[in-house]
mmCIF file of N, CA and C in Angstrom:
data_model
loop_
_atom_site.group_PDB
_atom_site.id
_atom_site.type_symbol
_atom_site.label_atom_id
_atom_site.label_comp_id
_atom_site.label_asym_id
_atom_site.label_seq_id
_atom_site.Cartn_x
_atom_site.Cartn_y
_atom_site.Cartn_z
ATOM 1 N N MET Z 1 -9.276 -24.133 11.806
ATOM 2 C CA MET Z 1 -9.704 -23.063 12.240
ATOM 3 C C MET Z 1 -9.902 -21.963 11.010
ATOM 4 N N ALA Z 2 -11.221 -21.129 11.594
ATOM 5 C CA ALA Z 2 -11.710 -19.870 10.486
ATOM 6 C C ALA Z 2 -11.084 -19.171 10.219
ATOM 7 N N LYS Z 3 -10.909 -18.483 8.876
ATOM 8 C CA LYS Z 3 -10.366 -17.239 8.590
ATOM 9 C C LYS Z 3 -11.223 -15.997 9.173
ATOM 10 N N ARG Z 4 -10.421 -14.992 9.835
ATOM 11 C CA ARG Z 4 -10.959 -14.078 10.537
ATOM 12 C C ARG Z 4 -11.021 -12.861 9.499
ATOM 13 N N ILE Z 5 -12.067 -12.338 9.327
ATOM 14 C CA ILE Z 5 -12.202 -11.068 8.267
ATOM 15 C C ILE Z 5 -12.691 -9.809 8.715
ATOM 16 N N LEU Z 6 -12.246 -8.588 8.619
ATOM 17 C CA LEU Z 6 -12.693 -7.511 9.273
ATOM 18 C C LEU Z 6 -13.397 -6.610 8.080
ATOM 19 N N VAL Z 7 -14.585 -6.744 8.022
ATOM 20 C CA VAL Z 7 -15.462 -5.921 7.099
ATOM 21 C C VAL Z 7 -15.532 -4.308 7.305
ATOM 22 N N VAL Z 8 -14.903 -3.581 6.505
ATOM 23 C CA VAL Z 8 -15.233 -1.959 6.844
ATOM 24 C C VAL Z 8 -16.061 -1.456 5.646
ATOM 25 N N GLU Z 9 -17.169 -1.513 6.108
ATOM 26 C CA GLU Z 9 -18.244 -0.911 5.119
ATOM 27 C C GLU Z 9 -19.643 -0.048 5.628
ATOM 28 N N ASP Z 10 -19.713 1.353 5.356
ATOM 29 C CA ASP Z 10 -20.495 1.879 5.982
ATOM 30 C C ASP Z 10 -21.963 1.824 5.217
ATOM 31 N N ASN Z 11 -21.951 1.352 4.261
ATOM 32 C CA ASN Z 11 -23.192 0.977 3.302
ATOM 33 C C ASN Z 11 -23.808 -0.222 4.034
ATOM 34 N N ASP Z 12 -25.173 -0.181 4.836
ATOM 35 C CA ASP Z 12 -25.577 -1.353 5.505
ATOM 36 C C ASP Z 12 -25.851 -2.508 4.499
ATOM 37 N N LEU Z 13 -26.291 -2.337 3.603
ATOM 38 C CA LEU Z 13 -26.763 -3.373 2.559
ATOM 39 C C LEU Z 13 -25.452 -3.925 2.130
ATOM 40 N N ASN Z 14 -24.323 -3.192 1.548
ATOM 41 C CA ASN Z 14 -23.175 -3.911 1.462
ATOM 42 C C ASN Z 14 -22.492 -4.648 2.294
ATOM 43 N N ARG Z 15 -22.520 -4.151 3.725
ATOM 44 C CA ARG Z 15 -21.720 -4.585 4.757
ATOM 45 C C ARG Z 15 -22.479 -6.000 5.126
ATOM 46 N N LYS Z 16 -23.872 -5.946 5.002
ATOM 47 C CA LYS Z 16 -24.716 -7.323 5.265
ATOM 48 C C LYS Z 16 -24.209 -8.327 4.250
ATOM 49 N N LEU Z 17 -24.287 -7.720 3.109
ATOM 50 C CA LEU Z 17 -23.807 -9.021 1.972
ATOM 51 C C LEU Z 17 -22.490 -9.663 2.037
ATOM 52 N N PHE Z 18 -21.611 -8.676 2.215
ATOM 53 C CA PHE Z 18 -20.205 -9.173 2.375
ATOM 54 C C PHE Z 18 -20.038 -10.168 3.628
ATOM 55 N N THR Z 19 -20.625 -9.685 4.598
ATOM 56 C CA THR Z 19 -20.634 -10.519 5.804
ATOM 57 C C THR Z 19 -21.517 -11.841 5.742
ATOM 58 N N ASP Z 20 -22.474 -11.849 5.038
ATOM 59 C CA ASP Z 20 -23.353 -12.974 5.139
ATOM 60 C C ASP Z 20 -22.415 -13.990 4.018
ATOM 61 N N VAL Z 21 -21.968 -13.681 2.905
ATOM 62 C CA VAL Z 21 -21.122 -14.417 2.042
ATOM 63 C C VAL Z 21 -20.092 -14.844 2.382
ATOM 64 N N LEU Z 22 -19.343 -14.093 3.367
ATOM 65 C CA LEU Z 22 -18.145 -14.926 4.294
ATOM 66 C C LEU Z 22 -18.528 -15.658 5.298
ATOM 67 N N ARG Z 23 -19.495 -15.263 6.031
ATOM 68 C CA ARG Z 23 -19.757 -16.516 7.026
ATOM 69 C C ARG Z 23 -20.407 -17.730 6.576
ATOM 70 N N ALA Z 24 -21.000 -17.679 5.176
ATOM 71 C CA ALA Z 24 -21.647 -18.639 4.621
ATOM 72 C C ALA Z 24 -20.484 -19.773 4.133
ATOM 73 N N SER Z 25 -19.183 -18.733 3.782
ATOM 74 C CA SER Z 25 -17.976 -19.604 3.648
ATOM 75 C C SER Z 25 -17.347 -20.148 4.718
ATOM 76 N N GLY Z 26 -17.848 -20.111 5.784
ATOM 77 C CA GLY Z 26 -17.100 -20.622 7.027
ATOM 78 C C GLY Z 26 -16.026 -19.576 7.716
ATOM 79 N N MET Z 27 -16.215 -18.391 7.096
ATOM 80 C CA MET Z 27 -15.173 -17.451 7.814
ATOM 81 C C MET Z 27 -15.743 -16.688 9.121
ATOM 82 N N GLU Z 28 -15.009 -16.418 9.920
ATOM 83 C CA GLU Z 28 -15.369 -15.610 11.279
ATOM 84 C C GLU Z 28 -15.391 -13.990 10.775
ATOM 85 N N VAL Z 29 -16.610 -13.300 10.942
ATOM 86 C CA VAL Z 29 -16.363 -11.934 10.233
ATOM 87 C C VAL Z 29 -16.905 -10.943 11.295
ATOM 88 N N GLU Z 30 -15.952 -9.837 11.257
ATOM 89 C CA GLU Z 30 -16.444 -8.448 12.276
ATOM 90 C C GLU Z 30 -16.766 -7.608 11.505
ATOM 91 N N PRO Z 31 -17.970 -7.339 11.535
ATOM 92 C CA PRO Z 31 -18.563 -6.024 10.584
ATOM 93 C C PRO Z 31 -18.517 -4.640 11.266
ATOM 94 N N ILE Z 32 -17.817 -3.687 10.623
ATOM 95 C CA ILE Z 32 -17.565 -2.135 11.135
ATOM 96 C C ILE Z 32 -18.162 -1.267 9.955
ATOM 97 N N ALA Z 33 -18.769 -0.280 10.760
ATOM 98 C CA ALA Z 33 -19.595 0.791 9.792
ATOM 99 C C ALA Z 33 -18.891 1.921 10.111
ATOM 100 N N ASP Z 34 -18.358 2.221 11.151
ATOM 101 C CA ASP Z 34 -17.764 3.493 11.711
ATOM 102 C C ASP Z 34 -16.278 3.345 11.276
ATOM 103 N N GLY Z 35 -15.875 3.931 10.271
ATOM 104 C CA GLY Z 35 -14.412 4.421 10.123
ATOM 105 C C GLY Z 35 -13.466 4.616 11.398
ATOM 106 N N ASN Z 36 -13.954 5.390 12.146
ATOM 107 C CA ASN Z 36 -13.031 5.615 13.345
ATOM 108 C C ASN Z 36 -12.790 4.683 14.138
ATOM 109 N N ALA Z 37 -13.566 3.459 14.149
ATOM 110 C CA ALA Z 37 -13.161 2.264 15.071
ATOM 111 C C ALA Z 37 -12.465 1.126 14.380
ATOM 112 N N VAL Z 38 -11.869 1.547 13.447
ATOM 113 C CA VAL Z 38 -11.396 0.476 12.566
ATOM 114 C C VAL Z 38 -10.211 -0.114 13.337
ATOM 115 N N LEU Z 39 -9.092 0.812 13.537
ATOM 116 C CA LEU Z 39 -7.880 0.417 14.110
ATOM 117 C C LEU Z 39 -8.018 -0.360 15.451
ATOM 118 N N GLY Z 40 -8.845 0.258 16.515
ATOM 119 C CA GLY Z 40 -9.061 -0.490 17.541
ATOM 120 C C GLY Z 40 -9.637 -2.233 17.450
ATOM 121 N N ALA Z 41 -10.624 -1.852 16.100
ATOM 122 C CA ALA Z 41 -11.249 -3.412 16.093
ATOM 123 C C ALA Z 41 -10.292 -4.429 15.610
ATOM 124 N N ALA Z 42 -9.346 -3.697 14.706
ATOM 125 C CA ALA Z 42 -8.585 -4.404 14.155
ATOM 126 C C ALA Z 42 -7.154 -5.175 15.179
ATOM 127 N N ARG Z 43 -6.811 -4.205 16.057
ATOM 128 C CA ARG Z 43 -6.002 -4.694 17.163
ATOM 129 C C ARG Z 43 -6.827 -5.793 17.866
ATOM 130 N N SER Z 44 -7.962 -5.587 18.229
ATOM 131 C CA SER Z 44 -8.844 -6.630 19.185
ATOM 132 C C SER Z 44 -9.265 -7.878 18.689
ATOM 133 N N PHE Z 45 -9.801 -7.952 17.263
ATOM 134 C CA PHE Z 45 -10.212 -8.843 16.411
ATOM 135 C C PHE Z 45 -9.108 -9.719 15.630
ATOM 136 N N ALA Z 46 -7.864 -9.016 15.533
ATOM 137 C CA ALA Z 46 -6.765 -9.824 14.821
ATOM 138 C C ALA Z 46 -7.267 -10.455 13.565
ATOM 139 N N PRO Z 47 -7.849 -9.870 12.267
ATOM 140 C CA PRO Z 47 -8.179 -10.649 11.280
ATOM 141 C C PRO Z 47 -7.057 -10.978 10.658
ATOM 142 N N ASP Z 48 -7.449 -11.852 9.657
ATOM 143 C CA ASP Z 48 -6.542 -12.339 8.484
ATOM 144 C C ASP Z 48 -6.564 -11.637 7.135
ATOM 145 N N LEU Z 49 -7.510 -10.701 7.284
ATOM 146 C CA LEU Z 49 -7.946 -10.127 5.862
ATOM 147 C C LEU Z 49 -8.588 -8.884 6.518
ATOM 148 N N VAL Z 50 -8.488 -7.555 5.939
ATOM 149 C CA VAL Z 50 -9.307 -6.411 5.819
ATOM 150 C C VAL Z 50 -9.882 -6.293 4.665
ATOM 151 N N ILE Z 51 -11.201 -6.168 4.702
ATOM 152 C CA ILE Z 51 -11.748 -5.486 3.420
ATOM 153 C C ILE Z 51 -12.460 -4.114 3.631
ATOM 154 N N MET Z 52 -11.921 -3.384 2.861
ATOM 155 C CA MET Z 52 -11.969 -1.942 3.081
ATOM 156 C C MET Z 52 -12.707 -1.119 2.032
ATOM 157 N N ASP Z 53 -13.868 -0.527 2.389
ATOM 158 C CA ASP Z 53 -14.388 0.514 1.750
ATOM 159 C C ASP Z 53 -13.626 1.831 1.615
ATOM 160 N N ILE Z 54 -13.461 2.465 0.371
ATOM 161 C CA ILE Z 54 -12.530 3.462 0.409
ATOM 162 C C ILE Z 54 -13.502 4.696 0.592
ATOM 163 N N GLN Z 55 -14.779 4.770 0.332
ATOM 164 C CA GLN Z 55 -15.643 5.863 0.499
ATOM 165 C C GLN Z 55 -16.570 5.786 1.884
ATOM 166 N N LEU Z 56 -15.794 6.297 3.030
ATOM 167 C CA LEU Z 56 -16.475 6.104 4.309
ATOM 168 C C LEU Z 56 -16.919 7.535 4.643
ATOM 169 N N ALA Z 57 -18.037 7.590 5.419
ATOM 170 C CA ALA Z 57 -18.533 9.240 5.874
ATOM 171 C C ALA Z 57 -17.511 9.504 6.928
ATOM 172 N N GLU Z 58 -16.789 9.097 7.798
ATOM 173 C CA GLU Z 58 -16.013 9.609 8.821
ATOM 174 C C GLU Z 58 -14.643 9.924 8.430
ATOM 175 N N VAL Z 59 -14.143 9.142 7.688
ATOM 176 C CA VAL Z 59 -12.455 8.881 7.552
ATOM 177 C C VAL Z 59 -12.496 8.489 6.070
ATOM 178 N N SER Z 60 -11.344 8.797 5.456
ATOM 179 C CA SER Z 60 -11.248 8.154 3.987
ATOM 180 C C SER Z 60 -10.479 6.759 4.311
ATOM 181 N N GLY Z 61 -10.874 5.747 3.319
ATOM 182 C CA GLY Z 61 -10.464 4.437 3.571
ATOM 183 C C GLY Z 61 -8.850 4.469 3.078
ATOM 184 N N ILE Z 62 -8.525 5.274 2.664
ATOM 185 C CA ILE Z 62 -7.022 5.236 1.777
ATOM 186 C C ILE Z 62 -6.309 5.857 3.095
ATOM 187 N N ASP Z 63 -6.926 6.661 3.949
ATOM 188 C CA ASP Z 63 -6.211 7.036 5.251
ATOM 189 C C ASP Z 63 -6.059 5.727 6.360
ATOM 190 N N LEU Z 64 -7.240 5.034 6.307
ATOM 191 C CA LEU Z 64 -7.006 3.796 7.011
ATOM 192 C C LEU Z 64 -6.100 2.793 6.744
ATOM 193 N N ILE Z 65 -6.338 2.655 5.311
ATOM 194 C CA ILE Z 65 -4.959 1.793 4.895
ATOM 195 C C ILE Z 65 -3.647 2.256 5.490
ATOM 196 N N LEU Z 66 -3.602 3.516 5.221
ATOM 197 C CA LEU Z 66 -2.167 3.918 5.540
ATOM 198 C C LEU Z 66 -1.940 3.946 7.128
ATOM 199 N N ALA Z 67 -3.055 4.018 7.884
ATOM 200 C CA ALA Z 67 -2.707 3.667 9.087
ATOM 201 C C ALA Z 67 -2.365 2.314 9.555
ATOM 202 N N ILE Z 68 -2.917 1.396 9.076
ATOM 203 C CA ILE Z 68 -2.710 0.274 9.208
ATOM 204 C C ILE Z 68 -1.330 -0.261 9.052
ATOM 205 N N LYS Z 69 -1.205 0.239 7.650
ATOM 206 C CA LYS Z 69 0.144 -0.259 7.188
ATOM 207 C C LYS Z 69 1.538 0.620 7.863
ATOM 208 N N GLU Z 70 1.101 1.604 8.692
ATOM 209 C CA GLU Z 70 1.994 2.051 9.428
ATOM 210 C C GLU Z 70 2.234 1.535 10.824
ATOM 211 N N ASP Z 71 1.180 0.613 11.369
ATOM 212 C CA ASP Z 71 0.893 0.161 12.599
ATOM 213 C C ASP Z 71 2.008 -1.068 12.514
ATOM 214 N N ALA Z 72 2.762 -1.352 13.400
ATOM 215 C CA ALA Z 72 3.684 -2.550 13.308
ATOM 216 C C ALA Z 72 2.714 -3.649 13.859
ATOM 217 N N SER Z 73 1.859 -3.532 14.415
ATOM 218 C CA SER Z 73 0.998 -4.999 14.895
ATOM 219 C C SER Z 73 0.042 -5.208 13.749
ATOM 220 N N LEU Z 74 -0.194 -4.357 12.822
ATOM 221 C CA LEU Z 74 -1.166 -4.433 11.936
ATOM 222 C C LEU Z 74 -0.784 -4.690 10.639
ATOM 223 N N ARG Z 75 0.475 -4.352 10.098
ATOM 224 C CA ARG Z 75 0.895 -3.992 8.716
ATOM 225 C C ARG Z 75 0.960 -5.430 7.967
ATOM 226 N N ALA Z 76 0.990 -6.582 8.241
ATOM 227 C CA ALA Z 76 1.176 -7.564 7.955
ATOM 228 C C ALA Z 76 -0.270 -8.117 7.356
ATOM 229 N N ILE Z 77 -1.388 -7.743 7.891
ATOM 230 C CA ILE Z 77 -2.698 -8.033 7.192
ATOM 231 C C ILE Z 77 -2.819 -7.590 6.014
ATOM 232 N N PRO Z 78 -3.282 -8.313 5.268
ATOM 233 C CA PRO Z 78 -3.622 -8.031 3.666
ATOM 234 C C PRO Z 78 -4.762 -7.313 3.735
ATOM 235 N N ILE Z 79 -5.198 -6.182 2.812
ATOM 236 C CA ILE Z 79 -6.266 -5.308 2.655
ATOM 237 C C ILE Z 79 -6.864 -5.540 1.230
ATOM 238 N N LEU Z 80 -8.250 -5.807 1.218
ATOM 239 C CA LEU Z 80 -8.793 -5.650 -0.138
ATOM 240 C C LEU Z 80 -9.739 -4.392 -0.208
ATOM 241 N N ALA Z 81 -9.336 -3.399 -0.882
ATOM 242 C CA ALA Z 81 -10.402 -2.378 -1.290
ATOM 243 C C ALA Z 81 -11.368 -2.601 -2.134
ATOM 244 N N VAL Z 82 -12.560 -2.364 -1.720
ATOM 245 C CA VAL Z 82 -13.696 -2.481 -2.381
ATOM 246 C C VAL Z 82 -14.357 -1.107 -2.459
ATOM 247 N N THR Z 83 -14.375 -0.606 -3.554
ATOM 248 C CA THR Z 83 -14.647 1.034 -3.840
ATOM 249 C C THR Z 83 -15.573 1.228 -5.084
ATOM 250 N N ALA Z 84 -16.199 2.529 -4.876
ATOM 251 C CA ALA Z 84 -17.099 2.667 -6.265
ATOM 252 C C ALA Z 84 -16.276 3.472 -7.021
ATOM 253 N N TYR Z 85 -14.915 4.445 -6.445
ATOM 254 C CA TYR Z 85 -13.967 4.646 -7.105
ATOM 255 C C TYR Z 85 -13.394 3.951 -8.081
ATOM 256 N N ALA Z 86 -13.651 4.068 -9.397
ATOM 257 C CA ALA Z 86 -12.784 3.233 -10.443
ATOM 258 C C ALA Z 86 -12.790 4.330 -11.456
ATOM 259 N N GLY Z 87 -12.178 5.398 -11.071
ATOM 260 C CA GLY Z 87 -11.589 6.077 -12.012
ATOM 261 C C GLY Z 87 -10.036 6.088 -12.545
ATOM 262 N N LYS Z 88 -9.485 6.808 -13.430
ATOM 263 C CA LYS Z 88 -8.205 6.605 -13.842
ATOM 264 C C LYS Z 88 -7.383 7.060 -12.565
ATOM 265 N N GLY Z 89 -6.663 6.006 -12.525
ATOM 266 C CA GLY Z 89 -5.305 6.368 -11.440
ATOM 267 C C GLY Z 89 -5.882 6.160 -9.927
ATOM 268 N N ASP Z 90 -7.558 5.663 -9.785
ATOM 269 C CA ASP Z 90 -7.823 5.172 -8.374
ATOM 270 C C ASP Z 90 -7.343 4.154 -7.934
ATOM 271 N N GLU Z 91 -7.231 3.229 -8.690
ATOM 272 C CA GLU Z 91 -6.495 1.695 -8.328
ATOM 273 C C GLU Z 91 -4.943 1.858 -8.008
ATOM 274 N N ASP Z 92 -4.488 2.850 -8.807
ATOM 275 C CA ASP Z 92 -2.874 2.903 -8.249
ATOM 276 C C ASP Z 92 -2.809 3.689 -7.191
ATOM 277 N N ARG Z 93 -3.696 4.468 -6.780
ATOM 278 C CA ARG Z 93 -3.746 5.238 -5.569
ATOM 279 C C ARG Z 93 -3.905 4.525 -4.340
ATOM 280 N N ILE Z 94 -4.559 3.803 -4.605
ATOM 281 C CA ILE Z 94 -5.170 2.699 -3.443
ATOM 282 C C ILE Z 94 -4.168 1.897 -3.115
ATOM 283 N N ARG Z 95 -3.619 1.005 -4.173
ATOM 284 C CA ARG Z 95 -2.517 0.039 -4.267
ATOM 285 C C ARG Z 95 -1.088 0.995 -3.580
ATOM 286 N N ASP Z 96 -1.133 1.891 -4.234
ATOM 287 C CA ASP Z 96 0.127 2.767 -3.441
ATOM 288 C C ASP Z 96 0.112 3.158 -1.824
ATOM 289 N N ALA Z 97 -1.234 3.283 -1.488
ATOM 290 C CA ALA Z 97 -1.447 3.222 0.032
ATOM 291 C C ALA Z 97 -1.168 2.228 0.833
ATOM 292 N N GLY Z 98 -1.124 0.911 0.007
ATOM 293 C CA GLY Z 98 -0.934 -0.367 0.737
ATOM 294 C C GLY Z 98 -1.694 -1.541 0.766
ATOM 295 N N ALA Z 99 -3.018 -1.187 -0.222
ATOM 296 C CA ALA Z 99 -3.867 -2.375 -0.394
ATOM 297 C C ALA Z 99 -3.293 -3.358 -1.312
ATOM 298 N N GLU Z 100 -3.269 -4.474 -0.935
ATOM 299 C CA GLU Z 100 -2.723 -5.532 -1.804
ATOM 300 C C GLU Z 100 -3.921 -5.976 -2.788
ATOM 301 N N GLY Z 101 -5.208 -5.665 -2.688
ATOM 302 C CA GLY Z 101 -6.241 -6.165 -3.625
ATOM 303 C C GLY Z 101 -7.121 -5.201 -3.750
ATOM 304 N N TYR Z 102 -7.987 -5.163 -4.914
ATOM 305 C CA TYR Z 102 -8.822 -3.968 -5.358
ATOM 306 C C TYR Z 102 -9.920 -4.415 -6.183
ATOM 307 N N LEU Z 103 -10.927 -4.036 -5.854
ATOM 308 C CA LEU Z 103 -12.304 -4.706 -6.395
ATOM 309 C C LEU Z 103 -13.312 -3.448 -6.588
ATOM 310 N N ALA Z 104 -13.715 -2.950 -7.959
ATOM 311 C CA ALA Z 104 -14.863 -1.832 -7.929
ATOM 312 C C ALA Z 104 -16.111 -2.356 -8.043
ATOM 313 N N LYS Z 105 -16.976 -1.482 -7.164
ATOM 314 C CA LYS Z 105 -18.405 -1.759 -6.929
ATOM 315 C C LYS Z 105 -18.941 -1.513 -8.222
ATOM 316 N N PRO Z 106 -20.031 -2.165 -8.571
ATOM 317 C CA PRO Z 106 -20.655 -3.246 -7.694
ATOM 318 C C PRO Z 106 -19.761 -4.446 -7.997
ATOM 319 N N VAL Z 107 -20.023 -5.247 -6.703
ATOM 320 C CA VAL Z 107 -19.063 -6.344 -6.853
ATOM 321 C C VAL Z 107 -20.117 -7.397 -6.949
ATOM 322 N N SER Z 108 -19.305 -8.504 -7.985
ATOM 323 C CA SER Z 108 -20.370 -9.680 -7.934
ATOM 324 C C SER Z 108 -19.564 -10.858 -6.935
ATOM 325 N N ILE Z 109 -20.253 -11.867 -6.434
ATOM 326 C CA ILE Z 109 -20.013 -12.502 -5.606
ATOM 327 C C ILE Z 109 -18.802 -13.654 -5.917
ATOM 328 N N GLY Z 110 -18.797 -14.001 -7.391
ATOM 329 C CA GLY Z 110 -17.661 -14.966 -7.634
ATOM 330 C C GLY Z 110 -16.347 -14.293 -7.601
ATOM 331 N N PRO Z 111 -16.100 -13.161 -8.225
ATOM 332 C CA PRO Z 111 -15.070 -12.450 -8.244
ATOM 333 C C PRO Z 111 -14.842 -12.048 -6.902
ATOM 334 N N PHE Z 112 -15.445 -11.505 -6.008
ATOM 335 C CA PHE Z 112 -15.297 -11.090 -4.484
ATOM 336 C C PHE Z 112 -14.732 -12.117 -3.696
ATOM 337 N N MET Z 113 -15.159 -13.316 -4.047
ATOM 338 C CA MET Z 113 -14.866 -14.396 -3.074
ATOM 339 C C MET Z 113 -13.327 -15.031 -3.742
ATOM 340 N N GLN Z 114 -13.173 -14.668 -4.983
ATOM 341 C CA GLN Z 114 -11.674 -15.061 -5.512
ATOM 342 C C GLN Z 114 -10.635 -14.050 -4.946
ATOM 343 N N ALA Z 115 -10.992 -12.672 -4.843
ATOM 344 C CA ALA Z 115 -10.320 -11.926 -4.382
ATOM 345 C C ALA Z 115 -9.860 -12.208 -2.902
ATOM 346 N N VAL Z 116 -11.075 -12.598 -2.219
ATOM 347 C CA VAL Z 116 -10.942 -12.588 -0.784
ATOM 348 C C VAL Z 116 -9.880 -14.045 -0.498
ATOM 349 N N LYS Z 117 -10.012 -15.092 -1.310
ATOM 350 C CA LYS Z 117 -9.116 -16.351 -1.179
ATOM 351 C C LYS Z 117 -7.851 -16.176 -1.464
ATOM 352 N N ALA Z 118 -7.752 -15.510 -2.662
ATOM 353 C CA ALA Z 118 -6.037 -15.010 -3.138
ATOM 354 C C ALA Z 118 -5.253 -14.132 -2.113
ATOM 355 N N LEU Z 119 -6.102 -13.381 -0.983
ATOM 356 C CA LEU Z 119 -5.400 -12.888 -0.299
ATOM 357 C C LEU Z 119 -5.103 -13.361 1.136
ATOM 358 N N LEU Z 120 -5.834 -14.242 1.418
ATOM 359 C CA LEU Z 120 -5.922 -14.985 2.714
ATOM 360 C C LEU Z 120 -4.644 -15.666 2.865
ATOM 361 N N PRO Z 121 -3.790 -15.414 4.116
ATOM 362 C CA PRO Z 121 -2.440 -16.492 4.054
ATOM 363 C C PRO Z 121 -3.005 -17.745 4.211
ATOM 364 N N ASP Z 122 -2.037 -18.550 3.954
ATOM 365 C CA ASP Z 122 -2.241 -20.242 3.889
ATOM 366 C C ASP Z 122 -3.509 -20.631 3.471
ATOM 367 N N SER Z 123 -4.010 -19.920 2.541
ATOM 368 C CA SER Z 123 -5.140 -20.362 1.750
ATOM 369 C C SER Z 123 -5.046 -21.138 0.607
ATOM 370 N N ASN Z 124 -5.775 -22.220 0.763
ATOM 371 C CA ASN Z 124 -5.663 -23.418 -0.152
ATOM 372 C C ASN Z 124 -6.864 -23.234 -1.133
ATOM 373 N N THR Z 125 -6.714 -22.343 -2.192
ATOM 374 C CA THR Z 125 -7.887 -22.208 -3.051
ATOM 375 C C THR Z 125 -8.058 -22.991 -4.260
ATOM 376 N N ASP Z 126 -8.688 -24.151 -4.013
ATOM 377 C CA ASP Z 126 -9.194 -24.960 -5.082
ATOM 378 C C ASP Z 126 -7.754 -25.503 -6.067
ATOM 379 N N SER Z 127 -6.823 -25.662 -5.131
ATOM 380 C CA SER Z 127 -5.451 -26.033 -6.372
ATOM 381 C C SER Z 127 -5.672 -27.193 -7.033
ATOM 382 N N ALA Z 128 -6.499 -28.233 -6.697
ATOM 383 C CA ALA Z 128 -6.613 -29.273 -7.650
ATOM 384 C C ALA Z 128 -7.581 -29.230 -8.443
ATOM 385 N N ALA Z 129 -8.326 -27.794 -8.428
ATOM 386 C CA ALA Z 129 -9.017 -27.848 -9.602
ATOM 387 C C ALA Z 129 -8.578 -27.019 -10.669
ATOM 388 N N GLU Z 130 -7.306 -26.503 -10.437
ATOM 389 C CA GLU Z 130 -6.471 -25.623 -11.156
ATOM 390 C C GLU Z 130 -5.623 -26.605 -11.995
ATOM 391 N N GLN Z 131 -5.467 -27.823 -11.614
ATOM 392 C CA GLN Z 131 -4.337 -28.685 -12.365
ATOM 393 C C GLN Z 131 -4.923 -29.413 -13.430
#
């Protein structure tokens, strides 16, 4: 069964890139541009992973991470924060909010997919290649 990923990104180009790369890897993707729609989309789509932009137009990605982690039906979903915020202390702040993963933009496809696969539950990420 395909892994389900909710991509929260208000930049059209980044959202399309993430969605295309994930779909090409056989994943089911629900792209969301509007931060206000995230909680409803997460409840209805039931993703295995949320990829969260931090700098959204309508609402802070950090606030959305906190809201997801406070919701009993969503809190177990891992979150990968992808952000242009790469200043001192930003990663700590984002992880303290509840994000299990963090990538600074610009993002390269290899590290992006590595981070995604590392956070997916029951993910068998090339374990034979690591031996």
